[in-house]
Steps between C-alpha positions, in 0.01 A plus 500: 500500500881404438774468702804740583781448733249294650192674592182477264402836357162588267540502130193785460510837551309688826238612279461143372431379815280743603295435216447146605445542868422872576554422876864555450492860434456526858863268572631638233450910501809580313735329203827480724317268777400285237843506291676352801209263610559129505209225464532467873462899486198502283251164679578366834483180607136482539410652149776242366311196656420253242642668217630251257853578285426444154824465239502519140722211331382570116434888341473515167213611241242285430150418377274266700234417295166319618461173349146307426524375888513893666820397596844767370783336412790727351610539169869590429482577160503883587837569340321531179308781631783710689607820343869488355753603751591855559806623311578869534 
């Protein structure tokens, strides 16, 4: 979801959403009711009942390897396998 003028809004398409949960083909019969829906639009209040807000603080590309414990720890050293930057 993200945020504009402020009302939350879905990132994915209709037919993204459909995929995951079929059910809202039926709220959701054409692409203009879903272009203007809202998250309030899309799950009430009862369907939003223990949902938890998650936030990202770090993206970036990264290999978690699996050490001799089973625990993953990451490895930063990926810059050495990234492809060159794209010049046209």
């Amino acid at each position: 979801m993200h945020l504009y003028q402020g009302k939350s809004y879905p990132y994915i398409t209709r037919d993204e959403l459909i995929g995951q949960l079929p059910i809202m083909g039926k709220r959701f019969t054409d692409y203009k009711t879903y272009a203007d829906a809202t998250l309030k639009d899309i799950f009430d209040t009862s369907e939003l009942e223990g949902a938890q807000r998650l936030e990202a603080t770090h993206l970036a590309t990264m290999l978690f390897e699996q050490g001799a414990n089973g625990k993953f720890s990451p490895n930063h050293y990926l810059s050495k396998y990234k492809p060159p930057p794209f010049t046209p």
